[in-house]
Amino acid sequence: GRTWTAVSALTPELEGQPVLVRARVHTVRGKGKSAFLVLRQATATVQAVLFVDDESVSKGMVKYATALPRESIVDVEGSLKVPAEPIVGCSQSKVELHVTGIKCVSRAAPLPFEVTDAARSAEAVKKAAEAGEVLATVGQDVRLDNRFVDLRTPANQAIFRVQSEVCQLFREALQRQGFIEIHTPKLLSGASEGGAAVFHFDYMGRPGCLAQSPQFYKQMAICSDLGRVYEIGPVFRAENSYTHRHLCEFTGLDMEMAICESYHEVLDVLDALFVHMFQGLNERCQHELEVIGEQYPFEPLKFLPKSLRLTFAEGIQMLQEAGYDVDPFGDLNTELERALGKLVKEKYNTEFYMLHRYPLAIRPFYTMPCKDDPRYSCSFDIFIRGEEIISGAQRIHDPALLTERAQVLGLPVETIQSYIDSFKYGAPPHGGAGVGLERVVMLFCGLDNIRKTSMFPRDPKRLTP
Ligand code: ATP
Ligand code: AMO
């Protein structure tokens, strides 16, 4: 076969050599006897030129190249030259591809929008407006309706590389700490996180539910002596509210482990895991984070080498001292979470922190009550930039107490009997947590909407593409 070169590998060292690339037509400009194309492969771009005066280039070829629709895929042969001046706007600015042959592999139909318009930052649009120029932008719904085109913008290319690295770092850190990866069923007979937000479906004539979390199964894995487990998998929630941070399908990063004394052992694992993850992202995704910042500017996340732990009561006190009227046994709404995030940042100089010992009444039925004060629970939430990314707890491993808690919270015990029974035959004390992947990426990168970090988002209004 022929030798293909990646656009990102087109550097001055290859000057004079013949190269063959397959890339998209990013932009085209015809200028009489010449044509200038910017070719793009993911985020790498290079200028390709055709001159009629070159011996292998005909008038017809220049005309053909000039008429190529943007986003078409072409095979281009040519030789690499080093231009006198760097090419402004191309990632491979120090070289230019002098074309000797060009063939369209896949012709693009008229586009729903220009990729360059979708890639524009709000800042650039504002600056242009101040100078009296109107730059086109593309609305979120139009972008999502054509997500396969939208994903081609540099920021989107970078976001999903960061997302992949989050999963990689999650796996790495947990494997290193003796966890094994498991896969639990997503077709269930009942709700695992309370009935409200569950999707029902027909399972061979019986009622079925889509998993709202791997909660029951990761716990049963601990009862089966698997010790330390984690899962990366889909989570389904029939959230009938249209917010910036809720999806109807998201990716859960779940972990569960046997513990000796307390849920702080789980927090220790999560602390090491997330510090490893943030450092890893800053090191391995430096370029991607810059590219995201060019369209959506953000400040790097502030975190401490050892993460801050505050009790829920301490958090409430901080809010009260700042003048907020808060119920010490109620849940924090989005606004209060953000307010507390701001206070914590001012006082402790971190945007990543753990809040633990939540009131029992606002936690799921499987949460272990505190021994010293049963109004509280052995549970925690973890926040980035004032928004929740993780929930977790020590679990109840006594079947009698579990049944009692389910009854108190009004759950249909018969639908979860097999789960409760799994604790009857000797169950180790254990705890764990669930992390929302899309939220981690959104908040690490300071993005304003979870749809930006979901490849094909599902929300109450959207089931396609
Ligand atoms: P968890 O299920 O662990 O609480 P979550 O982030 O999905 O995770 P929710 O229980 O859905 O949390 O909501 C947490 C907080 O976010 C709630 O206390 C609520 O005030 C707020 N919230 C949830 N939905 C909305 C909404 N549609 N609009 C505004 N705030 C919301
Ligand atoms: P929880 O319901 O808090 O806990 O979910 C865990 C984490 O998942 C993310 N998340 C969501 N992300 C996008 N869209 C949603 N609708 C959504 N809902 C939740 C959040 C949240 O912190 N079984 C427990 C976890 C455990 O205790 O192990 C659970 O599901 O980042």
mmCIF file with all atom_site columns, N, CA and C and ligand atoms in Angstrom, residues 192-193 212-215 218 235 237 239 245-252 254-256 363-364 366 381-382 388-393 395 432-440 450, ligand 2:
data_model
loop_
_atom_site.group_PDB
_atom_site.id
_atom_site.type_symbol
_atom_site.label_atom_id
_atom_site.label_alt_id
_atom_site.label_comp_id
_atom_site.label_asym_id
_atom_site.label_entity_id
_atom_site.label_seq_id
_atom_site.pdbx_PDB_ins_code
_atom_site.Cartn_x
_atom_site.Cartn_y
_atom_site.Cartn_z
_atom_site.occupancy
_atom_site.B_iso_or_equiv
_atom_site.pdbx_formal_charge
_atom_site.auth_seq_id
_atom_site.auth_comp_id
_atom_site.auth_asym_id
_atom_site.auth_atom_id
_atom_site.pdbx_PDB_model_num
ATOM   1   N N   . SER A 1 192 ? -33.503 1.339  41.771 1.00 0.00 ? 192 SER A N   1
ATOM   2   C CA  . SER A 1 192 ? -32.433 1.200  42.763 1.00 0.00 ? 192 SER A CA  1
ATOM   3   C C   . SER A 1 192 ? -32.166 2.488  43.531 1.00 0.00 ? 192 SER A C   1
ATOM   4   N N   . GLU A 1 193 ? -32.676 3.602  43.030 1.00 0.00 ? 193 GLU A N   1
ATOM   5   C CA  . GLU A 1 193 ? -32.424 4.886  43.711 1.00 0.00 ? 193 GLU A CA  1
ATOM   6   C C   . GLU A 1 193 ? -33.740 5.606  44.021 1.00 0.00 ? 193 GLU A C   1
ATOM   7   N N   . GLN A 1 212 ? -30.835 2.785  37.459 1.00 0.00 ? 212 GLN A N   1
ATOM   8   C CA  . GLN A 1 212 ? -30.584 4.172  37.879 1.00 0.00 ? 212 GLN A CA  1
ATOM   9   C C   . GLN A 1 212 ? -29.197 4.318  38.478 1.00 0.00 ? 212 GLN A C   1
ATOM   10  N N   . SER A 1 213 ? -28.523 3.189  38.655 1.00 0.00 ? 213 SER A N   1
ATOM   11  C CA  . SER A 1 213 ? -27.157 3.143  39.179 1.00 0.00 ? 213 SER A CA  1
ATOM   12  C C   . SER A 1 213 ? -26.810 1.669  39.343 1.00 0.00 ? 213 SER A C   1
ATOM   13  N N   . PRO A 1 214 ? -25.506 1.331  39.466 1.00 0.00 ? 214 PRO A N   1
ATOM   14  C CA  . PRO A 1 214 ? -25.151 -0.061 39.740 1.00 0.00 ? 214 PRO A CA  1
ATOM   15  C C   . PRO A 1 214 ? -25.191 -0.367 41.228 1.00 0.00 ? 214 PRO A C   1
ATOM   16  N N   . GLN A 1 215 ? -25.849 0.492  42.018 1.00 0.00 ? 215 GLN A N   1
ATOM   17  C CA  . GLN A 1 215 ? -25.785 0.447  43.471 1.00 0.00 ? 215 GLN A CA  1
ATOM   18  C C   . GLN A 1 215 ? -25.918 -0.962 44.062 1.00 0.00 ? 215 GLN A C   1
ATOM   19  N N   . LYS A 1 218 ? -23.084 -3.513 42.828 1.00 0.00 ? 218 LYS A N   1
ATOM   20  C CA  . LYS A 1 218 ? -21.713 -3.329 43.313 1.00 0.00 ? 218 LYS A CA  1
ATOM   21  C C   . LYS A 1 218 ? -21.657 -3.728 44.794 1.00 0.00 ? 218 LYS A C   1
ATOM   22  N N   . VAL A 1 235 ? -25.949 5.092  33.089 1.00 0.00 ? 235 VAL A N   1
ATOM   23  C CA  . VAL A 1 235 ? -26.913 5.257  34.168 1.00 0.00 ? 235 VAL A CA  1
ATOM   24  C C   . VAL A 1 235 ? -28.122 5.978  33.565 1.00 0.00 ? 235 VAL A C   1
ATOM   25  N N   . ARG A 1 237 ? -31.746 7.947  34.149 1.00 0.00 ? 237 ARG A N   1
ATOM   26  C CA  . ARG A 1 237 ? -32.616 8.660  35.098 1.00 0.00 ? 237 ARG A CA  1
ATOM   27  C C   . ARG A 1 237 ? -33.685 9.412  34.322 1.00 0.00 ? 237 ARG A C   1
ATOM   28  N N   . GLU A 1 239 ? -35.198 12.004 34.650 1.00 0.00 ? 239 GLU A N   1
ATOM   29  C CA  . GLU A 1 239 ? -35.219 13.326 35.290 1.00 0.00 ? 239 GLU A CA  1
ATOM   30  C C   . GLU A 1 239 ? -36.112 14.215 34.445 1.00 0.00 ? 239 GLU A C   1
ATOM   31  N N   . ARG A 1 245 ? -27.244 20.612 34.437 1.00 0.00 ? 245 ARG A N   1
ATOM   32  C CA  . ARG A 1 245 ? -26.372 19.531 34.906 1.00 0.00 ? 245 ARG A CA  1
ATOM   33  C C   . ARG A 1 245 ? -27.052 18.174 35.058 1.00 0.00 ? 245 ARG A C   1
ATOM   34  N N   . HIS A 1 246 ? -28.250 18.025 34.545 1.00 0.00 ? 246 HIS A N   1
ATOM   35  C CA  . HIS A 1 246 ? -28.923 16.723 34.594 1.00 0.00 ? 246 HIS A CA  1
ATOM   36  C C   . HIS A 1 246 ? -29.143 16.175 33.187 1.00 0.00 ? 246 HIS A C   1
ATOM   37  N N   . LEU A 1 247 ? -28.835 14.905 33.020 1.00 0.00 ? 247 LEU A N   1
ATOM   38  C CA  . LEU A 1 247 ? -29.110 14.199 31.775 1.00 0.00 ? 247 LEU A CA  1
ATOM   39  C C   . LEU A 1 247 ? -30.022 13.025 32.094 1.00 0.00 ? 247 LEU A C   1
ATOM   40  N N   . CYS A 1 248 ? -30.702 12.482 31.082 1.00 0.00 ? 248 CYS A N   1
ATOM   41  C CA  . CYS A 1 248 ? -31.524 11.292 31.307 1.00 0.00 ? 248 CYS A CA  1
ATOM   42  C C   . CYS A 1 248 ? -30.701 10.017 31.146 1.00 0.00 ? 248 CYS A C   1
ATOM   43  N N   . GLU A 1 249 ? -29.544 10.143 30.492 1.00 0.00 ? 249 GLU A N   1
ATOM   44  C CA  . GLU A 1 249 ? -28.590 9.038  30.441 1.00 0.00 ? 249 GLU A CA  1
ATOM   45  C C   . GLU A 1 249 ? -27.213 9.643  30.631 1.00 0.00 ? 249 GLU A C   1
ATOM   46  N N   . PHE A 1 250 ? -26.464 9.152  31.602 1.00 0.00 ? 250 PHE A N   1
ATOM   47  C CA  . PHE A 1 250 ? -25.100 9.642  31.776 1.00 0.00 ? 250 PHE A CA  1
ATOM   48  C C   . PHE A 1 250 ? -24.175 8.460  32.062 1.00 0.00 ? 250 PHE A C   1
ATOM   49  N N   . THR A 1 251 ? -22.889 8.738  32.154 1.00 0.00 ? 251 THR A N   1
ATOM   50  C CA  . THR A 1 251 ? -21.935 7.666  32.422 1.00 0.00 ? 251 THR A CA  1
ATOM   51  C C   . THR A 1 251 ? -21.519 7.731  33.881 1.00 0.00 ? 251 THR A C   1
ATOM   52  N N   . GLY A 1 252 ? -21.759 6.639  34.600 1.00 0.00 ? 252 GLY A N   1
ATOM   53  C CA  . GLY A 1 252 ? -21.403 6.586  36.007 1.00 0.00 ? 252 GLY A CA  1
ATOM   54  C C   . GLY A 1 252 ? -20.038 5.946  36.193 1.00 0.00 ? 252 GLY A C   1
ATOM   55  N N   . ASP A 1 254 ? -18.443 4.284  39.097 1.00 0.00 ? 254 ASP A N   1
ATOM   56  C CA  . ASP A 1 254 ? -18.836 3.799  40.422 1.00 0.00 ? 254 ASP A CA  1
ATOM   57  C C   . ASP A 1 254 ? -17.722 3.000  41.063 1.00 0.00 ? 254 ASP A C   1
ATOM   58  N N   . MET A 1 255 ? -17.664 3.049  42.387 1.00 0.00 ? 255 MET A N   1
ATOM   59  C CA  . MET A 1 255 ? -16.697 2.204  43.103 1.00 0.00 ? 255 MET A CA  1
ATOM   60  C C   . MET A 1 255 ? -17.331 1.749  44.411 1.00 0.00 ? 255 MET A C   1
ATOM   61  N N   . GLU A 1 256 ? -16.883 0.605  44.900 1.00 0.00 ? 256 GLU A N   1
ATOM   62  C CA  . GLU A 1 256 ? -17.402 0.068  46.162 1.00 0.00 ? 256 GLU A CA  1
ATOM   63  C C   . GLU A 1 256 ? -16.285 -0.761 46.793 1.00 0.00 ? 256 GLU A C   1
ATOM   64  N N   . ARG A 1 363 ? -30.814 11.246 52.676 1.00 0.00 ? 363 ARG A N   1
ATOM   65  C CA  . ARG A 1 363 ? -29.954 10.306 51.933 1.00 0.00 ? 363 ARG A CA  1
ATOM   66  C C   . ARG A 1 363 ? -30.741 9.043  51.580 1.00 0.00 ? 363 ARG A C   1
ATOM   67  N N   . PRO A 1 364 ? -30.267 8.272  50.589 1.00 0.00 ? 364 PRO A N   1
ATOM   68  C CA  . PRO A 1 364 ? -30.955 7.041  50.197 1.00 0.00 ? 364 PRO A CA  1
ATOM   69  C C   . PRO A 1 364 ? -31.071 6.040  51.354 1.00 0.00 ? 364 PRO A C   1
ATOM   70  N N   . TYR A 1 366 ? -30.309 3.035  51.810 1.00 0.00 ? 366 TYR A N   1
ATOM   71  C CA  . TYR A 1 366 ? -29.209 2.102  52.083 1.00 0.00 ? 366 TYR A CA  1
ATOM   72  C C   . TYR A 1 366 ? -28.045 2.749  52.831 1.00 0.00 ? 366 TYR A C   1
ATOM   73  N N   . ASP A 1 381 ? -20.876 14.040 49.954 1.00 0.00 ? 381 ASP A N   1
ATOM   74  C CA  . ASP A 1 381 ? -20.912 14.503 48.567 1.00 0.00 ? 381 ASP A CA  1
ATOM   75  C C   . ASP A 1 381 ? -19.577 15.196 48.338 1.00 0.00 ? 381 ASP A C   1
ATOM   76  N N   . ILE A 1 382 ? -19.129 15.186 47.078 1.00 0.00 ? 382 ILE A N   1
ATOM   77  C CA  . ILE A 1 382 ? -17.869 15.861 46.744 1.00 0.00 ? 382 ILE A CA  1
ATOM   78  C C   . ILE A 1 382 ? -18.158 16.866 45.628 1.00 0.00 ? 382 ILE A C   1
ATOM   79  N N   . GLU A 1 388 ? -22.018 19.450 42.761 1.00 0.00 ? 388 GLU A N   1
ATOM   80  C CA  . GLU A 1 388 ? -21.799 18.048 43.132 1.00 0.00 ? 388 GLU A CA  1
ATOM   81  C C   . GLU A 1 388 ? -21.313 17.203 41.955 1.00 0.00 ? 388 GLU A C   1
ATOM   82  N N   . ILE A 1 389 ? -20.229 16.463 42.173 1.00 0.00 ? 389 ILE A N   1
ATOM   83  C CA  . ILE A 1 389 ? -19.804 15.480 41.164 1.00 0.00 ? 389 ILE A CA  1
ATOM   84  C C   . ILE A 1 389 ? -19.876 14.048 41.701 1.00 0.00 ? 389 ILE A C   1
ATOM   85  N N   . ILE A 1 390 ? -19.877 13.905 43.025 1.00 0.00 ? 390 ILE A N   1
ATOM   86  C CA  . ILE A 1 390 ? -19.842 12.572 43.640 1.00 0.00 ? 390 ILE A CA  1
ATOM   87  C C   . ILE A 1 390 ? -20.795 12.503 44.824 1.00 0.00 ? 390 ILE A C   1
ATOM   88  N N   . SER A 1 391 ? -21.441 11.338 44.956 1.00 0.00 ? 391 SER A N   1
ATOM   89  C CA  . SER A 1 391 ? -22.204 11.008 46.166 1.00 0.00 ? 391 SER A CA  1
ATOM   90  C C   . SER A 1 391 ? -21.712 9.673  46.653 1.00 0.00 ? 391 SER A C   1
ATOM   91  N N   . GLY A 1 392 ? -21.651 9.488  47.958 1.00 0.00 ? 392 GLY A N   1
ATOM   92  C CA  . GLY A 1 392 ? -21.239 8.183  48.447 1.00 0.00 ? 392 GLY A CA  1
ATOM   93  C C   . GLY A 1 392 ? -21.509 8.041  49.928 1.00 0.00 ? 392 GLY A C   1
ATOM   94  N N   . ALA A 1 393 ? -21.206 6.834  50.452 1.00 0.00 ? 393 ALA A N   1
ATOM   95  C CA  . ALA A 1 393 ? -21.516 6.551  51.850 1.00 0.00 ? 393 ALA A CA  1
ATOM   96  C C   . ALA A 1 393 ? -21.012 5.194  52.275 1.00 0.00 ? 393 ALA A C   1
ATOM   97  N N   . ARG A 1 395 ? -22.551 1.805  53.673 1.00 0.00 ? 395 ARG A N   1
ATOM   98  C CA  . ARG A 1 395 ? -23.884 1.226  53.462 1.00 0.00 ? 395 ARG A CA  1
ATOM   99  C C   . ARG A 1 395 ? -24.318 0.417  54.677 1.00 0.00 ? 395 ARG A C   1
ATOM   100 N N   . GLY A 1 432 ? -18.910 3.100  49.378 1.00 0.00 ? 432 GLY A N   1
ATOM   101 C CA  . GLY A 1 432 ? -18.495 3.403  48.008 1.00 0.00 ? 432 GLY A CA  1
ATOM   102 C C   . GLY A 1 432 ? -19.074 4.720  47.555 1.00 0.00 ? 432 GLY A C   1
ATOM   103 N N   . ALA A 1 433 ? -18.937 4.944  46.257 1.00 0.00 ? 433 ALA A N   1
ATOM   104 C CA  . ALA A 1 433 ? -19.386 6.234  45.731 1.00 0.00 ? 433 ALA A CA  1
ATOM   105 C C   . ALA A 1 433 ? -19.694 6.133  44.250 1.00 0.00 ? 433 ALA A C   1
ATOM   106 N N   . GLY A 1 434 ? -20.468 7.112  43.779 1.00 0.00 ? 434 GLY A N   1
ATOM   107 C CA  . GLY A 1 434 ? -20.788 7.221  42.358 1.00 0.00 ? 434 GLY A CA  1
ATOM   108 C C   . GLY A 1 434 ? -20.395 8.600  41.864 1.00 0.00 ? 434 GLY A C   1
ATOM   109 N N   . VAL A 1 435 ? -19.721 8.622  40.710 1.00 0.00 ? 435 VAL A N   1
ATOM   110 C CA  . VAL A 1 435 ? -19.217 9.867  40.128 1.00 0.00 ? 435 VAL A CA  1
ATOM   111 C C   . VAL A 1 435 ? -19.900 10.066 38.780 1.00 0.00 ? 435 VAL A C   1
ATOM   112 N N   . GLY A 1 436 ? -20.310 11.263 38.456 1.00 0.00 ? 436 GLY A N   1
ATOM   113 C CA  . GLY A 1 436 ? -20.881 11.542 37.138 1.00 0.00 ? 436 GLY A CA  1
ATOM   114 C C   . GLY A 1 436 ? -19.773 11.997 36.185 1.00 0.00 ? 436 GLY A C   1
ATOM   115 N N   . LEU A 1 437 ? -19.498 11.164 35.170 1.00 0.00 ? 437 LEU A N   1
ATOM   116 C CA  . LEU A 1 437 ? -18.389 11.471 34.248 1.00 0.00 ? 437 LEU A CA  1
ATOM   117 C C   . LEU A 1 437 ? -18.570 12.825 33.551 1.00 0.00 ? 437 LEU A C   1
ATOM   118 N N   . GLU A 1 438 ? -19.763 13.056 33.012 1.00 0.00 ? 438 GLU A N   1
ATOM   119 C CA  . GLU A 1 438 ? -19.989 14.302 32.266 1.00 0.00 ? 438 GLU A CA  1
ATOM   120 C C   . GLU A 1 438 ? -19.839 15.509 33.174 1.00 0.00 ? 438 GLU A C   1
ATOM   121 N N   . ARG A 1 439 ? -20.234 15.334 34.462 1.00 0.00 ? 439 ARG A N   1
ATOM   122 C CA  . ARG A 1 439 ? -20.079 16.463 35.399 1.00 0.00 ? 439 ARG A CA  1
ATOM   123 C C   . ARG A 1 439 ? -18.619 16.729 35.713 1.00 0.00 ? 439 ARG A C   1
ATOM   124 N N   . VAL A 1 440 ? -17.832 15.674 35.843 1.00 0.00 ? 440 VAL A N   1
ATOM   125 C CA  . VAL A 1 440 ? -16.407 15.874 36.144 1.00 0.00 ? 440 VAL A CA  1
ATOM   126 C C   . VAL A 1 440 ? -15.758 16.695 35.023 1.00 0.00 ? 440 VAL A C   1
ATOM   127 N N   . ILE A 1 450 ? -23.939 20.616 30.841 1.00 0.00 ? 450 ILE A N   1
ATOM   128 C CA  . ILE A 1 450 ? -23.530 19.204 30.771 1.00 0.00 ? 450 ILE A CA  1
ATOM   129 C C   . ILE A 1 450 ? -23.681 18.633 29.359 1.00 0.00 ? 450 ILE A C   1
HETATM 130 P P1  . AMO B 2 .   ? -26.246 10.007 42.826 1.00 0.00 ? 2   AMO B P1  1
HETATM 131 O O1  . AMO B 2 .   ? -27.680 9.844  42.507 1.00 0.00 ? 2   AMO B O1  1
HETATM 132 O O2  . AMO B 2 .   ? -25.854 11.206 43.599 1.00 0.00 ? 2   AMO B O2  1
HETATM 133 O O3  . AMO B 2 .   ? -25.721 8.759  43.662 1.00 0.00 ? 2   AMO B O3  1
HETATM 134 O O4  . AMO B 2 .   ? -25.386 9.945  41.517 1.00 0.00 ? 2   AMO B O4  1
HETATM 135 C C1  . AMO B 2 .   ? -23.979 9.947  41.574 1.00 0.00 ? 2   AMO B C1  1
HETATM 136 C C2  . AMO B 2 .   ? -23.404 11.032 40.693 1.00 0.00 ? 2   AMO B C2  1
HETATM 137 O O5  . AMO B 2 .   ? -23.906 10.913 39.378 1.00 0.00 ? 2   AMO B O5  1
HETATM 138 C C3  . AMO B 2 .   ? -24.060 12.194 38.793 1.00 0.00 ? 2   AMO B C3  1
HETATM 139 N N1  . AMO B 2 .   ? -25.456 12.388 38.389 1.00 0.00 ? 2   AMO B N1  1
HETATM 140 C C4  . AMO B 2 .   ? -25.850 12.850 37.203 1.00 0.00 ? 2   AMO B C4  1
HETATM 141 N N2  . AMO B 2 .   ? -25.166 13.270 36.126 1.00 0.00 ? 2   AMO B N2  1
HETATM 142 C C5  . AMO B 2 .   ? -25.863 13.669 35.053 1.00 0.00 ? 2   AMO B C5  1
HETATM 143 N N3  . AMO B 2 .   ? -27.207 13.676 34.984 1.00 0.00 ? 2   AMO B N3  1
HETATM 144 C C6  . AMO B 2 .   ? -27.942 13.245 36.027 1.00 0.00 ? 2   AMO B C6  1
HETATM 145 N N4  . AMO B 2 .   ? -29.267 13.227 35.934 1.00 0.00 ? 2   AMO B N4  1
HETATM 146 C C7  . AMO B 2 .   ? -27.271 12.829 37.217 1.00 0.00 ? 2   AMO B C7  1
HETATM 147 N N5  . AMO B 2 .   ? -27.678 12.357 38.409 1.00 0.00 ? 2   AMO B N5  1
HETATM 148 C C8  . AMO B 2 .   ? -26.569 12.095 39.106 1.00 0.00 ? 2   AMO B C8  1
HETATM 149 C C9  . AMO B 2 .   ? -23.623 13.197 39.813 1.00 0.00 ? 2   AMO B C9  1
HETATM 150 C C10 . AMO B 2 .   ? -23.785 12.451 41.098 1.00 0.00 ? 2   AMO B C10 1
HETATM 151 O O6  . AMO B 2 .   ? -22.921 12.929 42.082 1.00 0.00 ? 2   AMO B O6  1
HETATM 152 N N6  . AMO B 2 .   ? -25.782 5.135  44.092 1.00 0.00 ? 2   AMO B N6  1
HETATM 153 C C11 . AMO B 2 .   ? -25.356 6.490  44.396 1.00 0.00 ? 2   AMO B C11 1
HETATM 154 C C12 . AMO B 2 .   ? -23.857 6.607  44.455 1.00 0.00 ? 2   AMO B C12 1
HETATM 155 C C13 . AMO B 2 .   ? -23.229 5.870  45.605 1.00 0.00 ? 2   AMO B C13 1
HETATM 156 O O7  . AMO B 2 .   ? -23.646 6.112  46.741 1.00 0.00 ? 2   AMO B O7  1
HETATM 157 O O8  . AMO B 2 .   ? -22.334 5.066  45.350 1.00 0.00 ? 2   AMO B O8  1
HETATM 158 C C14 . AMO B 2 .   ? -25.910 7.432  43.374 1.00 0.00 ? 2   AMO B C14 1
HETATM 159 O O9  . AMO B 2 .   ? -26.383 7.055  42.320 1.00 0.00 ? 2   AMO B O9  1
HETATM 160 O O10 . AMO B 2 .   ? -22.252 13.501 39.556 1.00 0.00 ? 2   AMO B O10 1
#
